[in-house]
PDB file of C-alpha atoms in Angstrom:
ATOM      1  CA  UNK R 140     -12.995  64.437   2.730  1.00  0.00           C
ATOM      2  CA  UNK R 141     -13.823  63.416   6.318  1.00  0.00           C
ATOM      3  CA  UNK R 142     -11.967  60.945   8.532  1.00  0.00           C
ATOM      4  CA  UNK R 143     -14.544  58.174   8.143  1.00  0.00           C
ATOM      5  CA  UNK R 144     -14.312  58.216   4.362  1.00  0.00           C
ATOM      6  CA  UNK R 145     -10.520  58.201   4.530  1.00  0.00           C
ATOM      7  CA  UNK R 146     -10.635  55.194   6.860  1.00  0.00           C
ATOM      8  CA  UNK R 147     -12.882  53.298   4.467  1.00  0.00           C
ATOM      9  CA  UNK R 148     -10.635  54.049   1.525  1.00  0.00           C
ATOM     10  CA  UNK R 149      -7.618  52.869   3.494  1.00  0.00           C
ATOM     11  CA  UNK R 150      -9.288  49.575   4.353  1.00  0.00           C
ATOM     12  CA  UNK R 151     -10.236  49.052   0.704  1.00  0.00           C
ATOM     13  CA  UNK R 152      -6.609  49.603  -0.244  1.00  0.00           C
ATOM     14  CA  UNK R 153      -5.376  47.019   2.299  1.00  0.00           C
ATOM     15  CA  UNK R 154      -8.020  44.488   1.234  1.00  0.00           C
ATOM     16  CA  UNK R 155      -7.120  44.969  -2.391  1.00  0.00           C
ATOM     17  CA  UNK R 156      -3.465  44.372  -1.669  1.00  0.00           C
ATOM     18  CA  UNK R 157      -4.258  41.145   0.173  1.00  0.00           C
ATOM     19  CA  UNK R 158      -6.418  39.840  -2.646  1.00  0.00           C
ATOM     20  CA  UNK R 159      -3.734  40.749  -5.178  1.00  0.00           C
ATOM     21  CA  UNK R 160      -1.196  38.890  -3.070  1.00  0.00           C
ATOM     22  CA  UNK R 161      -3.355  35.763  -3.140  1.00  0.00           C
ATOM     23  CA  UNK R 162      -3.629  35.939  -6.900  1.00  0.00           C
ATOM     24  CA  UNK R 163       0.093  36.307  -7.514  1.00  0.00           C
ATOM     25  CA  UNK R 164       0.955  33.346  -5.275  1.00  0.00           C
ATOM     26  CA  UNK R 165      -1.135  30.886  -7.264  1.00  0.00           C
ATOM     27  CA  UNK R 166       1.641  30.371  -9.790  1.00  0.00           C
ATOM     28  CA  UNK R 167       4.287  29.482  -7.192  1.00  0.00           C
ATOM     29  CA  UNK R 168       2.736  26.336  -5.641  1.00  0.00           C
ATOM     30  CA  UNK R 169       2.047  28.100  -2.341  1.00  0.00           C
ATOM     31  CA  UNK R 170      -0.911  27.673  -0.045  1.00  0.00           C
ATOM     32  CA  UNK R 171      -3.167  30.668   0.479  1.00  0.00           C
ATOM     33  CA  UNK R 172      -4.016  30.654   4.181  1.00  0.00           C
ATOM     34  CA  UNK R 173      -7.563  31.230   5.309  1.00  0.00           C
ATOM     35  CA  UNK R 174      -6.188  33.824   7.715  1.00  0.00           C
ATOM     36  CA  UNK R 175      -5.520  36.113   4.763  1.00  0.00           C
ATOM     37  CA  UNK R 176      -9.027  35.570   3.488  1.00  0.00           C
ATOM     38  CA  UNK R 177     -10.470  36.124   6.922  1.00  0.00           C
ATOM     39  CA  UNK R 178      -8.498  39.332   7.365  1.00  0.00           C
ATOM     40  CA  UNK R 179      -9.692  40.643   4.036  1.00  0.00           C
ATOM     41  CA  UNK R 180     -13.280  39.680   4.773  1.00  0.00           C
ATOM     42  CA  UNK R 181     -13.198  41.228   8.212  1.00  0.00           C
ATOM     43  CA  UNK R 182     -11.857  44.479   6.819  1.00  0.00           C
ATOM     44  CA  UNK R 183     -14.592  44.680   4.206  1.00  0.00           C
ATOM     45  CA  UNK R 184     -17.235  43.609   6.694  1.00  0.00           C
ATOM     46  CA  UNK R 185     -16.180  46.335   9.122  1.00  0.00           C
ATOM     47  CA  UNK R 186     -16.778  48.953   6.457  1.00  0.00           C
ATOM     48  CA  UNK R 187     -20.413  48.037   6.006  1.00  0.00           C
ATOM     49  CA  UNK R 188     -21.544  46.619   9.314  1.00  0.00           C
ATOM     50  CA  UNK R 189     -19.314  47.446  12.253  1.00  0.00           C
ATOM     51  CA  UNK R 190     -18.372  44.570  14.561  1.00  0.00           C
ATOM     52  CA  UNK R 191     -21.083  42.218  13.332  1.00  0.00           C
ATOM     53  CA  UNK R 192     -20.153  42.957   9.734  1.00  0.00           C
ATOM     54  CA  UNK R 193     -16.523  42.226  10.520  1.00  0.00           C
ATOM     55  CA  UNK R 194     -17.407  38.818  11.937  1.00  0.00           C
ATOM     56  CA  UNK R 195     -19.546  37.933   8.923  1.00  0.00           C
ATOM     57  CA  UNK R 196     -16.892  39.235   6.559  1.00  0.00           C
ATOM     58  CA  UNK R 197     -14.204  37.201   8.308  1.00  0.00           C
ATOM     59  CA  UNK R 198     -16.205  34.006   7.807  1.00  0.00           C
ATOM     60  CA  UNK R 199     -16.795  34.740   4.142  1.00  0.00           C
ATOM     61  CA  UNK R 200     -13.166  35.725   3.647  1.00  0.00           C
ATOM     62  CA  UNK R 201     -11.935  32.520   5.269  1.00  0.00           C
ATOM     63  CA  UNK R 202     -14.116  30.516   2.905  1.00  0.00           C
ATOM     64  CA  UNK R 203     -12.714  32.368  -0.077  1.00  0.00           C
ATOM     65  CA  UNK R 204      -9.195  31.750   1.204  1.00  0.00           C
ATOM     66  CA  UNK R 205      -9.907  28.036   1.536  1.00  0.00           C
ATOM     67  CA  UNK R 206     -11.430  27.781  -1.932  1.00  0.00           C
ATOM     68  CA  UNK R 207      -8.559  29.693  -3.492  1.00  0.00           C
ATOM     69  CA  UNK R 208      -6.445  27.014  -1.859  1.00  0.00           C
ATOM     70  CA  UNK R 209      -3.365  25.671  -3.509  1.00  0.00           C
ATOM     71  CA  UNK R 210      -1.775  25.353  -6.907  1.00  0.00           C
ATOM     72  CA  UNK R 211      -1.688  21.581  -7.276  1.00  0.00           C
ATOM     73  CA  UNK R 212      -0.187  21.277 -10.750  1.00  0.00           C
ATOM     74  CA  UNK R 213       3.267  19.995  -9.743  1.00  0.00           C
ATOM     75  CA  UNK R 214       1.788  17.573  -7.201  1.00  0.00           C
ATOM     76  CA  UNK R 215      -0.865  16.450  -9.704  1.00  0.00           C
ATOM     77  CA  UNK R 216       1.819  15.696 -12.291  1.00  0.00           C
ATOM     78  CA  UNK R 217       3.910  13.616  -9.875  1.00  0.00           C
ATOM     79  CA  UNK R 218       0.934  11.633  -8.620  1.00  0.00           C
ATOM     80  CA  UNK R 219      -0.309  11.051 -12.168  1.00  0.00           C
ATOM     81  CA  UNK R 220       3.042   9.508 -13.056  1.00  0.00           C
ATOM     82  CA  UNK R 221       2.996   7.198 -10.039  1.00  0.00           C
ATOM     83  CA  UNK R 222      -0.604   6.078 -10.573  1.00  0.00           C
ATOM     84  CA  UNK R 223      -0.472   5.608 -14.353  1.00  0.00           C
ATOM     85  CA  UNK R 224      -2.161   2.375 -15.372  1.00  0.00           C
ATOM     86  CA  UNK R 225      -3.922   1.895 -12.011  1.00  0.00           C
ATOM     87  CA  UNK R 226      -7.191   3.542 -12.947  1.00  0.00           C
ATOM     88  CA  UNK R 227      -6.716   6.174 -10.238  1.00  0.00           C
ATOM     89  CA  UNK R 228      -8.538   9.419 -10.936  1.00  0.00           C
ATOM     90  CA  UNK R 229      -6.987  12.660  -9.676  1.00  0.00           C
ATOM     91  CA  UNK R 230      -9.154  15.770  -9.627  1.00  0.00           C
ATOM     92  CA  UNK R 231      -9.034  19.193  -8.015  1.00  0.00           C
ATOM     93  CA  UNK R 232     -12.140  19.811  -5.923  1.00  0.00           C
ATOM     94  CA  UNK R 233     -14.245  22.989  -5.555  1.00  0.00           C
ATOM     95  CA  UNK R 234     -13.040  23.407  -1.964  1.00  0.00           C
ATOM     96  CA  UNK R 235      -9.432  23.615  -3.137  1.00  0.00           C
ATOM     97  CA  UNK R 236      -8.420  20.041  -2.220  1.00  0.00           C
ATOM     98  CA  UNK R 237      -6.919  17.413  -4.511  1.00  0.00           C
ATOM     99  CA  UNK R 238      -8.803  14.108  -4.624  1.00  0.00           C
ATOM    100  CA  UNK R 239      -7.363  10.714  -5.507  1.00  0.00           C
ATOM    101  CA  UNK R 240     -10.037   8.121  -6.276  1.00  0.00           C
ATOM    102  CA  UNK R 241      -8.315   4.724  -6.176  1.00  0.00           C
ATOM    103  CA  UNK R 242     -10.295   1.704  -7.442  1.00  0.00           C
ATOM    104  CA  UNK R 243     -10.641  -1.636  -5.655  1.00  0.00           C
ATOM    105  CA  UNK R 244      -8.559  -3.594  -8.183  1.00  0.00           C
ATOM    106  CA  UNK R 245      -5.541  -1.678  -6.832  1.00  0.00           C
ATOM    107  CA  UNK R 246      -6.339  -1.271  -3.144  1.00  0.00           C
ATOM    108  CA  UNK R 247      -7.753  -4.313  -1.292  1.00  0.00           C
ATOM    109  CA  UNK R 248      -8.958  -7.852  -1.926  1.00  0.00           C
ATOM    110  CA  UNK R 249     -12.622  -8.643  -1.245  1.00  0.00           C
ATOM    111  CA  UNK R 250     -13.494  -8.546   2.472  1.00  0.00           C
ATOM    112  CA  UNK R 251      -9.928  -7.553   3.321  1.00  0.00           C
ATOM    113  CA  UNK R 252      -8.265  -4.415   4.615  1.00  0.00           C
ATOM    114  CA  UNK R 253      -4.709  -5.623   3.967  1.00  0.00           C
ATOM    115  CA  UNK R 254      -3.070  -3.289   1.450  1.00  0.00           C
ATOM    116  CA  UNK R 255      -2.316  -5.019  -1.852  1.00  0.00           C
ATOM    117  CA  UNK R 256       1.192  -4.786  -3.343  1.00  0.00           C
ATOM    118  CA  UNK R 257      -0.267  -2.861  -6.294  1.00  0.00           C
ATOM    119  CA  UNK R 258      -1.454  -0.159  -3.855  1.00  0.00           C
ATOM    120  CA  UNK R 259       1.962   0.434  -2.290  1.00  0.00           C
ATOM    121  CA  UNK R 260       3.536   2.505  -5.122  1.00  0.00           C
ATOM    122  CA  UNK R 261       0.552   4.873  -5.067  1.00  0.00           C
ATOM    123  CA  UNK R 262       0.783   5.304  -1.310  1.00  0.00           C
ATOM    124  CA  UNK R 263       4.561   5.709  -1.460  1.00  0.00           C
ATOM    125  CA  UNK R 264       4.090   8.658  -3.814  1.00  0.00           C
ATOM    126  CA  UNK R 265       1.411  10.137  -1.537  1.00  0.00           C
ATOM    127  CA  UNK R 266       3.810   9.798   1.398  1.00  0.00           C
ATOM    128  CA  UNK R 267       6.571  11.494  -0.576  1.00  0.00           C
ATOM    129  CA  UNK R 268       4.179  14.296  -1.492  1.00  0.00           C
ATOM    130  CA  UNK R 269       3.288  14.830   2.163  1.00  0.00           C
ATOM    131  CA  UNK R 270       6.955  14.788   3.176  1.00  0.00           C
ATOM    132  CA  UNK R 271       7.854  17.388   0.558  1.00  0.00           C
ATOM    133  CA  UNK R 272       4.856  19.600   1.345  1.00  0.00           C
ATOM    134  CA  UNK R 273       4.553  19.948   5.136  1.00  0.00           C
ATOM    135  CA  UNK R 274       1.580  22.330   4.762  1.00  0.00           C
ATOM    136  CA  UNK R 275      -0.507  19.550   3.182  1.00  0.00           C
ATOM    137  CA  UNK R 276      -2.688  17.158   5.207  1.00  0.00           C
ATOM    138  CA  UNK R 277      -4.525  14.007   4.116  1.00  0.00           C
ATOM    139  CA  UNK R 278      -8.052  12.747   4.702  1.00  0.00           C
ATOM    140  CA  UNK R 279      -8.596   9.089   3.775  1.00  0.00           C
ATOM    141  CA  UNK R 280     -12.148   7.865   3.115  1.00  0.00           C
ATOM    142  CA  UNK R 281     -13.086   4.210   2.578  1.00  0.00           C
ATOM    143  CA  UNK R 282     -16.139   3.043   0.617  1.00  0.00           C
ATOM    144  CA  UNK R 283     -17.751  -0.334  -0.128  1.00  0.00           C
ATOM    145  CA  UNK R 284     -20.475  -1.652  -2.418  1.00  0.00           C
ATOM    146  CA  UNK R 285     -23.824  -2.722  -0.937  1.00  0.00           C
ATOM    147  CA  UNK R 286     -23.042  -6.446  -0.778  1.00  0.00           C
ATOM    148  CA  UNK R 287     -23.396  -7.635   2.797  1.00  0.00           C
ATOM    149  CA  UNK R 288     -24.821  -5.959   5.871  1.00  0.00           C
ATOM    150  CA  UNK R 289     -24.480  -2.181   6.239  1.00  0.00           C
ATOM    151  CA  UNK R 290     -22.843  -2.504   9.668  1.00  0.00           C
ATOM    152  CA  UNK R 291     -20.204  -4.862   8.288  1.00  0.00           C
ATOM    153  CA  UNK R 292     -19.579  -2.604   5.307  1.00  0.00           C
ATOM    154  CA  UNK R 293     -19.163   0.404   7.580  1.00  0.00           C
ATOM    155  CA  UNK R 294     -16.579  -1.378   9.724  1.00  0.00           C
ATOM    156  CA  UNK R 295     -14.724  -2.642   6.654  1.00  0.00           C
ATOM    157  CA  UNK R 296     -14.576   0.834   5.140  1.00  0.00           C
ATOM    158  CA  UNK R 297     -13.181   2.305   8.364  1.00  0.00           C
ATOM    159  CA  UNK R 298     -10.566  -0.449   8.636  1.00  0.00           C
ATOM    160  CA  UNK R 299      -9.465   0.128   5.048  1.00  0.00           C
ATOM    161  CA  UNK R 300      -9.080   3.867   5.578  1.00  0.00           C
ATOM    162  CA  UNK R 301      -7.130   3.227   8.778  1.00  0.00           C
ATOM    163  CA  UNK R 302      -4.859   0.781   6.945  1.00  0.00           C
ATOM    164  CA  UNK R 303      -3.953   3.552   4.507  1.00  0.00           C
ATOM    165  CA  UNK R 304      -3.221   5.983   7.338  1.00  0.00           C
ATOM    166  CA  UNK R 305      -1.099   3.365   9.122  1.00  0.00           C
ATOM    167  CA  UNK R 306       0.862   2.719   5.930  1.00  0.00           C
ATOM    168  CA  UNK R 307       1.553   6.423   5.443  1.00  0.00           C
ATOM    169  CA  UNK R 308       2.577   6.687   9.094  1.00  0.00           C
ATOM    170  CA  UNK R 309       5.048   3.828   8.530  1.00  0.00           C
ATOM    171  CA  UNK R 310       6.592   6.035   5.836  1.00  0.00           C
ATOM    172  CA  UNK R 311       7.189   8.830   8.329  1.00  0.00           C
ATOM    173  CA  UNK R 312       4.012  10.919   8.041  1.00  0.00           C
ATOM    174  CA  UNK R 313       2.836  12.184  11.469  1.00  0.00           C
ATOM    175  CA  UNK R 314      -0.565  10.883  12.513  1.00  0.00           C
ATOM    176  CA  UNK R 315      -1.758  14.404  13.328  1.00  0.00           C
ATOM    177  CA  UNK R 316      -1.549  15.277   9.629  1.00  0.00           C
ATOM    178  CA  UNK R 317      -3.961  12.503   8.659  1.00  0.00           C
ATOM    179  CA  UNK R 318      -7.547  11.422   9.282  1.00  0.00           C
ATOM    180  CA  UNK R 319      -9.360   8.193   8.469  1.00  0.00           C
ATOM    181  CA  UNK R 320     -13.073   7.611   8.076  1.00  0.00           C
ATOM    182  CA  UNK R 321     -15.398   5.091   6.479  1.00  0.00           C
ATOM    183  CA  UNK R 322     -18.628   5.715   4.623  1.00  0.00           C
ATOM    184  CA  UNK R 323     -19.610   2.068   4.106  1.00  0.00           C
ATOM    185  CA  UNK R 324     -22.042   1.674   1.203  1.00  0.00           C
ATOM    186  CA  UNK R 325     -23.765   5.027   1.743  1.00  0.00           C
ATOM    187  CA  UNK R 326     -22.111   6.996  -1.084  1.00  0.00           C
ATOM    188  CA  UNK R 327     -22.147   4.915  -4.272  1.00  0.00           C
ATOM    189  CA  UNK R 328     -20.823   6.486  -7.466  1.00  0.00           C
ATOM    190  CA  UNK R 329     -22.186   3.745  -9.733  1.00  0.00           C
ATOM    191  CA  UNK R 330     -25.053   1.239  -9.981  1.00  0.00           C
ATOM    192  CA  UNK R 331     -24.718  -1.483  -7.339  1.00  0.00           C
ATOM    193  CA  UNK R 332     -26.919  -3.818  -9.405  1.00  0.00           C
ATOM    194  CA  UNK R 333     -24.036  -4.490 -11.817  1.00  0.00           C
ATOM    195  CA  UNK R 334     -20.597  -5.990 -11.167  1.00  0.00           C
ATOM    196  CA  UNK R 335     -18.919  -3.021 -12.844  1.00  0.00           C
ATOM    197  CA  UNK R 336     -20.876  -0.653 -10.632  1.00  0.00           C
ATOM    198  CA  UNK R 337     -20.014  -2.527  -7.451  1.00  0.00           C
ATOM    199  CA  UNK R 338     -16.355  -2.535  -8.449  1.00  0.00           C
ATOM    200  CA  UNK R 339     -16.439   1.247  -8.900  1.00  0.00           C
ATOM    201  CA  UNK R 340     -18.107   1.710  -5.529  1.00  0.00           C
ATOM    202  CA  UNK R 341     -15.419  -0.285  -3.699  1.00  0.00           C
ATOM    203  CA  UNK R 342     -12.838   2.448  -3.532  1.00  0.00           C
ATOM    204  CA  UNK R 343     -10.536   4.542  -1.391  1.00  0.00           C
ATOM    205  CA  UNK R 344     -10.475   8.322  -1.690  1.00  0.00           C
ATOM    206  CA  UNK R 345      -7.552  10.419  -0.460  1.00  0.00           C
ATOM    207  CA  UNK R 346      -8.103  14.156  -0.136  1.00  0.00           C
ATOM    208  CA  UNK R 347      -5.017  16.355   0.091  1.00  0.00           C
ATOM    209  CA  UNK R 348      -5.575  19.824   1.538  1.00  0.00           C
ATOM    210  CA  UNK R 349      -3.208  22.729   2.085  1.00  0.00           C
ATOM    211  CA  UNK R 350      -3.795  24.300   5.477  1.00  0.00           C
ATOM    212  CA  UNK R 351      -1.130  26.960   5.994  1.00  0.00           C
ATOM    213  CA  UNK R 352       0.956  29.538   4.185  1.00  0.00           C
ATOM    214  CA  UNK R 353       4.021  27.859   2.699  1.00  0.00           C
ATOM    215  CA  UNK R 354       7.299  29.458   3.757  1.00  0.00           C
ATOM    216  CA  UNK R 355       8.974  31.386   0.945  1.00  0.00           C
TER     217      UNK R 355
END
């Protein structure tokens, strides 16, 4: 067996060990860093395409690492308890993030970006989650229905998202772990021609993402 074949077999063995490590960590509520995925992808890419293959493999491996993501079950259970009765939907996304879809009856009054008292317990639990999981970051996205001018709706959605970020910051979450953006009325999830549809479209979404390997 020549040296090149031995090298390839060695790289396969290392890649396999990394992938196995990712799989075993899923049950322990740990983040799987994209660096592991990138390293695995680069190793496999190097086998088949030299330097260029390594670069392509690293990109693909990082994507796999991000999708593998985080075991959210414990966090999901805590958030579900805090949001019970609010109509908040909590779902794990294909990219490995956890999404909270919080309806307008909980979040803000019409044409306002002042957080309602009914929204505070939800945000307090989100803040506690972020405090207990320092590898998790939050992206807050505001949405409106199509009533009013698009420019106004865009500004309102941004202000609402920023209000959420400011609230979380007041609970001790560093600003660098959060992002706020508004989508205005551009991403409806229901029919804006009905009151029920407009109510569904006026919402705040909070995406929680794990970005680094959690210390054991």
